Amino acid sequence: MRSLSRSSPRPGTGSHGRVLFALGQCLPFVIALLVIVIELTPAHVVYTGPLLTATPALAAVTMGPKGTLLAAAVAVMVSVTTATYNQAWGTQQVYTNFLALFLVSVASIATSSAVRTRRRNELDQVRRIATAAQEVILRPVPPRLGPVRPASMYLAAEAGARIGGDLYDAVQTRYGVRMIVGDVRGKGLPAVRAAAAVLGAFREAVHYEDDLVEVVRHCVAALHRECAVPGAFDQEALMEGFVTALVAQVPDGPVVEVVNRGHPPPLVLRNGKVHTLMPTSTLPPLELEDFVGALPDTAESYPFAPGDRLLLYTDGVIEARDRDNGFFPLPEAMEAVDGPTPQEFLERLHQELVRHTEGYLADDVAMLLVDRVDRVDRVDRAGQTGEEPGEHAA
């Protein structure tokens, strides 16, 4: 499993708070410009010393040590320029201003550095806790499960986060390798609670339910129980929340069985071409069963032979946009990239996603990739004789 947090937001896509923060960063330099205008015009009778002295302190609030140092340097340059223009060198007022500016600058840089260090330590601690929580909820996928080689990747949209509302898992059972990928509508702790409930029910049911539809029903029941806990979800989440989910099974035969509950369809890469496993009927997401009639009681089957590569993903992948608001072309990207192993393939697919979005993700991204190799008995014999099973060639 690979977990990555997103990079810095793309300029121009911030919220109202980000705009105010940017204005705060510009304020020290606006003050310096205002001082120049006052000192180099007939309005220079106004005493501007305290304004320049305050610029490093203001910069320390919104900028790091380097930004504070830059603001202090600008203030010194403005002071030198205005003192020279007004022929004020040698006066007590000028040297008093310089001394005050020096003291405030040193204190502001030291304070900014201390705050930056403290915030970095706090963020590192939060990330360690989030990583531990992620490994409990989204545990690593083994490199080998029966007749498939799986790999996974999770990209959190929220800066500094490691876990969100997307979920996935792959488990080897007596019925075959069973997988799930899902997306909880919403963010924050309620989304994490819902994801944990669905994953917990899946991990238990896959071992004793021979029917994939029954496995999904266990997930629905777990979600209902979690929503019934007082205070677990706010009213908006209870009224509008749901989970899209896709459960798949790879048995010994050359097929994959799928139950799709409102989730983006899986993609199969076969002989360099991508095939979409579209469901024959559209089913509602989990928690929205009451809005439809009777649901199909069987899973759908699709060809999945040795050498094929299956990708399960969340809508954060296909809805990722570039600067021109264009969606990420996932099928084309799968056909274009190459990777001898599932993990390398996901890494290169991730690079294409980052290139398309320029490092900005508006939603969480989860991907689960499995390569179909050969029957379990043949693979086991190859391992016992020291031979390496044939790798996938996309």
XYZ file of C-alpha atoms in Angstrom:
394
model
C 0.000 0.000 0.000
C 1.265 3.449 -0.845
C -0.166 6.526 0.830
C 0.619 10.017 -0.392
C -0.676 13.396 0.651
C -1.345 15.953 -2.026
C 0.955 18.835 -2.797
C 0.246 22.497 -2.296
C -2.976 23.858 -3.742
C -2.911 25.325 -7.194
C -2.944 29.120 -7.139
C -6.372 30.551 -7.661
C -8.246 27.529 -6.296
C -8.192 28.548 -2.611
C -11.119 29.401 -0.410
C -12.036 32.734 1.173
C -9.663 31.984 4.045
C -6.759 31.472 1.656
C -7.477 34.833 0.034
C -7.372 36.572 3.397
C -4.154 34.769 4.241
C -2.570 35.924 0.970
C -3.657 39.495 1.684
C -2.050 39.200 5.111
C 1.215 38.156 3.495
C 1.113 41.222 1.241
C 0.324 43.649 4.068
C 3.959 44.299 5.234
C 5.034 45.186 1.705
C 1.966 47.372 1.190
C 2.941 49.274 4.334
C 6.496 49.688 3.034
C 5.117 51.061 -0.236
C 2.827 53.423 1.677
C 5.793 54.732 3.665
C 7.707 55.475 0.457
C 4.722 57.342 -0.966
C 4.399 59.425 2.219
C 8.118 60.155 2.601
C 8.743 61.076 -1.037
C 5.763 63.429 -1.288
C 4.718 66.583 0.556
C 2.935 64.305 3.036
C 6.304 63.407 4.603
C 5.374 65.462 7.663
C 3.615 62.296 8.883
C 5.885 60.251 11.169
C 6.241 56.809 9.514
C 8.847 55.196 11.760
C 6.413 52.996 13.726
C 4.855 51.739 10.497
C 8.157 50.364 9.203
C 9.038 48.926 12.589
C 5.824 46.905 12.549
C 6.438 45.262 9.154
C 8.668 42.390 10.401
C 6.218 41.627 13.195
C 3.315 41.502 10.723
C 5.321 39.278 8.386
C 6.051 36.847 11.229
C 2.322 36.214 11.612
C 1.749 34.910 8.075
C 5.222 34.057 6.736
C 8.114 31.925 7.844
C 11.595 33.078 8.895
C 12.652 33.752 5.287
C 9.584 35.878 4.597
C 10.107 37.768 7.856
C 13.743 38.381 6.960
C 12.684 39.651 3.540
C 10.161 42.045 5.100
C 12.850 43.316 7.496
C 15.266 43.853 4.608
C 12.618 45.793 2.670
C 11.945 47.943 5.739
C 15.676 48.713 6.113
C 15.945 49.643 2.420
C 12.952 51.941 2.715
C 14.417 53.543 5.868
C 17.764 54.161 4.160
C 16.054 55.577 1.079
C 13.782 57.941 2.997
C 16.546 59.072 5.379
C 18.787 59.891 2.418
C 16.029 61.641 0.480
C 14.992 63.734 3.470
C 18.639 64.356 4.501
C 17.866 63.069 7.980
C 21.126 61.234 8.616
C 22.700 62.209 11.922
C 19.410 62.871 13.673
C 18.463 60.936 16.777
C 15.124 59.981 15.262
C 16.703 58.046 12.386
C 19.012 56.008 14.613
C 16.184 55.333 17.051
C 14.091 54.000 14.153
C 16.926 51.756 12.991
C 17.498 50.400 16.488
C 13.790 49.656 16.947
C 13.613 48.055 13.521
C 16.623 45.855 14.326
C 15.224 44.687 17.667
C 11.754 43.960 16.271
C 13.258 42.138 13.274
C 15.426 39.859 15.423
C 12.512 39.086 17.740
C 10.143 38.461 14.802
C 12.554 36.121 12.997
C 13.200 34.165 16.197
C 9.478 33.908 16.925
C 8.639 32.863 13.376
C 11.345 30.197 13.435
C 10.112 28.830 16.766
C 6.498 28.736 15.569
C 7.512 27.028 12.315
C 9.459 24.369 14.234
C 6.579 23.762 16.640
C 4.049 23.458 13.810
C 6.319 21.068 11.928
C 6.674 18.868 14.994
C 2.919 18.904 15.567
C 2.249 18.039 11.926
C 4.782 15.194 12.054
C 3.045 13.814 15.125
C -0.373 14.064 13.472
C 0.974 12.309 10.384
C 2.422 9.484 12.486
C -0.930 9.013 14.197
C -2.761 9.183 10.858
C -0.376 6.636 9.344
C -0.997 4.254 12.248
C -4.764 4.730 11.879
C -4.528 4.153 8.157
C -2.671 0.882 8.573
C -5.462 -0.297 10.867
C -8.316 0.742 8.564
C -6.586 0.475 5.186
C -4.104 -2.271 5.919
C -1.373 -3.116 3.404
C -2.342 -5.418 0.556
C -0.091 -8.516 0.352
C 2.080 -8.773 -2.768
C 0.527 -12.133 -3.588
C -2.992 -13.500 -3.104
C -3.762 -16.824 -4.770
C -3.926 -16.381 -8.548
C -3.406 -12.600 -8.481
C -0.669 -10.098 -7.706
C -2.284 -7.036 -6.085
C -1.056 -3.525 -5.375
C -2.806 -0.507 -3.920
C -2.403 3.237 -3.667
C -4.185 5.872 -1.621
C -3.893 9.624 -2.204
C -5.558 11.908 0.324
C -6.868 15.169 -1.101
C -6.673 17.094 2.180
C -3.248 18.631 2.809
C -1.340 16.732 5.486
C -3.942 13.964 5.673
C -3.292 10.265 5.191
C -6.789 8.853 5.320
C -10.231 9.946 4.215
C -13.473 8.466 2.929
C -12.124 6.101 0.276
C -11.713 2.423 1.145
C -10.305 -0.764 -0.358
C -9.118 -4.224 0.625
C -8.214 -7.580 -0.897
C -8.601 -10.864 1.009
C -7.870 -14.450 0.051
C -10.718 -16.792 1.003
C -11.805 -20.342 0.240
C -14.080 -18.886 -2.447
C -11.253 -17.027 -4.182
C -9.655 -13.608 -3.844
C -12.272 -11.077 -2.820
C -11.804 -7.340 -3.165
C -13.677 -4.196 -2.302
C -13.274 -0.563 -3.254
C -15.618 2.181 -2.120
C -16.117 5.885 -1.643
C -17.968 7.488 1.257
C -19.810 10.675 0.449
C -18.461 13.369 2.725
C -15.248 14.187 4.561
C -13.763 14.124 8.009
C -14.369 11.711 10.878
C -17.901 10.681 9.779
C -16.471 9.463 6.470
C -13.724 7.554 8.266
C -16.302 5.930 10.584
C -18.434 4.836 7.633
C -15.395 3.470 5.771
C -14.288 1.516 8.853
C -17.773 0.039 9.311
C -17.984 -1.142 5.693
C -14.470 -2.575 5.711
C -15.019 -4.372 9.017
C -18.186 -6.046 7.744
C -16.501 -6.989 4.454
C -13.487 -8.557 6.151
C -15.730 -10.710 8.306
C -18.358 -11.715 5.761
C -15.995 -12.696 2.927
C -14.796 -15.756 4.858
C -18.145 -17.440 5.501
C -20.577 -16.069 2.864
C -20.306 -17.913 -0.443
C -22.457 -15.309 -2.242
C -21.011 -11.872 -3.058
C -24.473 -10.332 -2.796
C -24.679 -11.510 0.811
C -21.291 -9.957 1.502
C -22.631 -6.627 0.268
C -25.717 -7.013 2.454
C -23.489 -7.432 5.492
C -21.765 -4.169 4.581
C -25.136 -2.437 4.312
C -26.237 -3.791 7.684
C -22.997 -2.620 9.311
C -23.488 0.828 7.846
C -27.041 0.961 9.214
C -25.796 -0.018 12.672
C -23.078 2.634 12.584
C -25.566 5.323 11.552
C -27.814 4.336 14.451
C -25.124 5.175 17.013
C -26.130 8.489 18.679
C -23.756 11.299 17.788
C -21.697 9.289 15.304
C -22.986 11.342 12.357
C -24.510 14.782 12.108
C -27.981 15.277 10.657
C -26.717 16.308 7.230
C -24.573 13.188 6.933
C -27.508 10.991 7.969
C -29.847 12.617 5.447
C -27.474 12.844 2.483
C -24.734 10.308 3.177
C -24.170 7.125 1.191
C -21.337 4.848 0.114
C -20.605 3.707 -3.411
C -18.984 0.288 -3.350
C -17.785 -2.423 -5.687
C -17.121 -5.977 -4.502
C -15.243 -8.360 -6.795
C -14.163 -11.983 -6.615
C -11.448 -13.777 -8.584
C -12.040 -17.564 -8.361
C -9.860 -20.272 -9.854
C -11.563 -19.945 -13.235
C -10.627 -17.225 -15.801
C -13.386 -14.850 -14.673
C -14.027 -12.035 -12.223
C -17.375 -11.701 -10.486
C -18.578 -8.208 -9.608
C -21.333 -6.590 -7.565
C -21.387 -2.885 -8.363
C -23.352 -0.574 -6.073
C -23.198 2.794 -7.799
C -19.423 2.746 -8.194
C -17.303 3.534 -11.289
C -16.922 0.302 -13.320
C -13.636 -1.636 -13.191
C -11.217 -1.571 -16.093
C -9.410 -4.590 -17.538
C -6.207 -4.136 -19.518
C -5.961 -7.001 -22.001
C -3.373 -7.150 -24.794
C -2.736 -3.414 -24.509
C -6.411 -2.454 -24.730
C -8.674 -1.341 -21.892
C -12.125 -2.878 -21.508
C -14.767 -1.385 -19.209
C -16.767 -3.872 -17.122
C -20.090 -2.095 -17.364
C -22.917 -3.528 -15.232
C -26.027 -4.717 -17.024
C -28.200 -2.846 -14.528
C -27.520 0.233 -12.429
C -27.682 -0.421 -8.686
C -27.916 2.243 -5.986
C -25.106 2.986 -3.517
C -25.219 1.550 -0.032
C -27.757 3.290 2.212
C -30.000 4.152 -0.777
C -31.711 0.766 -1.164
C -35.074 2.157 -0.054
C -35.344 4.273 -3.212
C -35.451 1.288 -5.584
C -37.328 -1.952 -5.850
C -35.932 -5.459 -5.633
C -32.171 -5.727 -6.180
C -30.542 -8.463 -8.308
C -29.472 -11.438 -6.209
C -26.526 -12.581 -8.317
C -23.131 -11.168 -9.179
C -22.139 -10.397 -12.756
C -19.295 -12.333 -14.375
C -16.669 -11.034 -16.802
C -13.640 -12.660 -18.508
C -10.409 -12.299 -16.526
C -7.709 -14.601 -17.861
C -4.003 -14.967 -16.972
C -2.122 -11.957 -18.322
C -5.038 -9.564 -17.737
C -4.719 -6.573 -15.432
C -7.741 -5.372 -13.432
C -8.050 -1.880 -11.942
C -10.552 -0.920 -9.249
C -10.609 2.787 -8.426
C -12.644 5.590 -6.887
C -14.171 8.542 -8.698
C -11.376 10.807 -7.475
C -9.286 9.344 -10.313
C -11.622 9.904 -13.245
C -12.895 13.232 -11.893
C -9.430 14.723 -11.424
C -9.211 17.828 -13.605
C -6.429 19.718 -15.305
C -6.038 23.479 -15.565
C -8.504 23.549 -18.482
C -11.098 21.648 -16.395
C -10.623 18.453 -18.396
C -11.085 15.063 -16.725
C -8.248 12.587 -16.334
C -8.410 10.065 -19.243
C -7.891 6.915 -17.181
C -8.367 4.281 -19.948
C -5.949 6.096 -22.248
C -3.449 6.483 -19.416
C -3.627 2.756 -18.659
C -2.893 1.930 -22.276
C -0.020 4.411 -22.409
C 1.885 3.523 -19.238
C 3.795 0.318 -18.637
C 5.041 -1.509 -15.583
C 6.228 -5.088 -15.116
C 4.697 -5.299 -11.640
C 1.387 -3.971 -10.313
C 3.100 -1.554 -7.912
C 5.300 -0.091 -10.652
C 2.268 0.243 -12.905
C 0.399 2.166 -10.197
C 3.423 4.380 -9.607
C 3.552 5.361 -13.264
C -0.214 5.807 -13.402
C 0.122 8.089 -10.380
C 2.777 10.110 -12.207
C 0.370 10.602 -15.104
C -2.329 11.713 -12.654
C 0.023 14.212 -11.012
C 1.080 15.520 -14.417
C -2.551 15.962 -15.445
C -3.614 17.786 -12.274
C -0.295 19.575 -11.710
C -0.140 18.046 -8.253
C -3.569 19.190 -7.026
C -6.277 16.715 -6.093
C -9.804 17.899 -5.345
C -10.895 14.504 -4.002
C -9.351 11.438 -2.381
C -8.003 8.790 -4.729
C -7.838 5.040 -4.132
C -6.683 2.438 -6.640
C -6.458 -1.346 -6.353
C -4.695 -3.161 -9.180
C -4.511 -6.942 -9.601
C -2.654 -8.993 -12.191
C -4.094 -12.380 -13.037
C -1.182 -14.792 -13.275
C -2.081 -18.478 -13.344
C -3.877 -21.098 -11.333
C -2.832 -21.373 -7.715
C -1.509 -24.923 -8.028
C 0.815 -24.008 -10.914
C 2.094 -20.943 -9.090
C 2.748 -22.981 -5.946
C 4.696 -25.588 -7.896
C 6.788 -22.847 -9.488
C 7.624 -21.468 -6.044
C 8.577 -24.903 -4.701
C 10.983 -25.569 -7.586
C 12.582 -22.138 -7.351
C 11.114 -20.927 -10.636
C 9.640 -17.474 -11.031
C 6.095 -17.310 -12.410
C 5.767 -15.360 -15.609
C 5.365 -11.637 -15.034
C 2.607 -9.648 -16.633
C 3.463 -7.749 -19.777
C 0.974 -5.010 -20.488
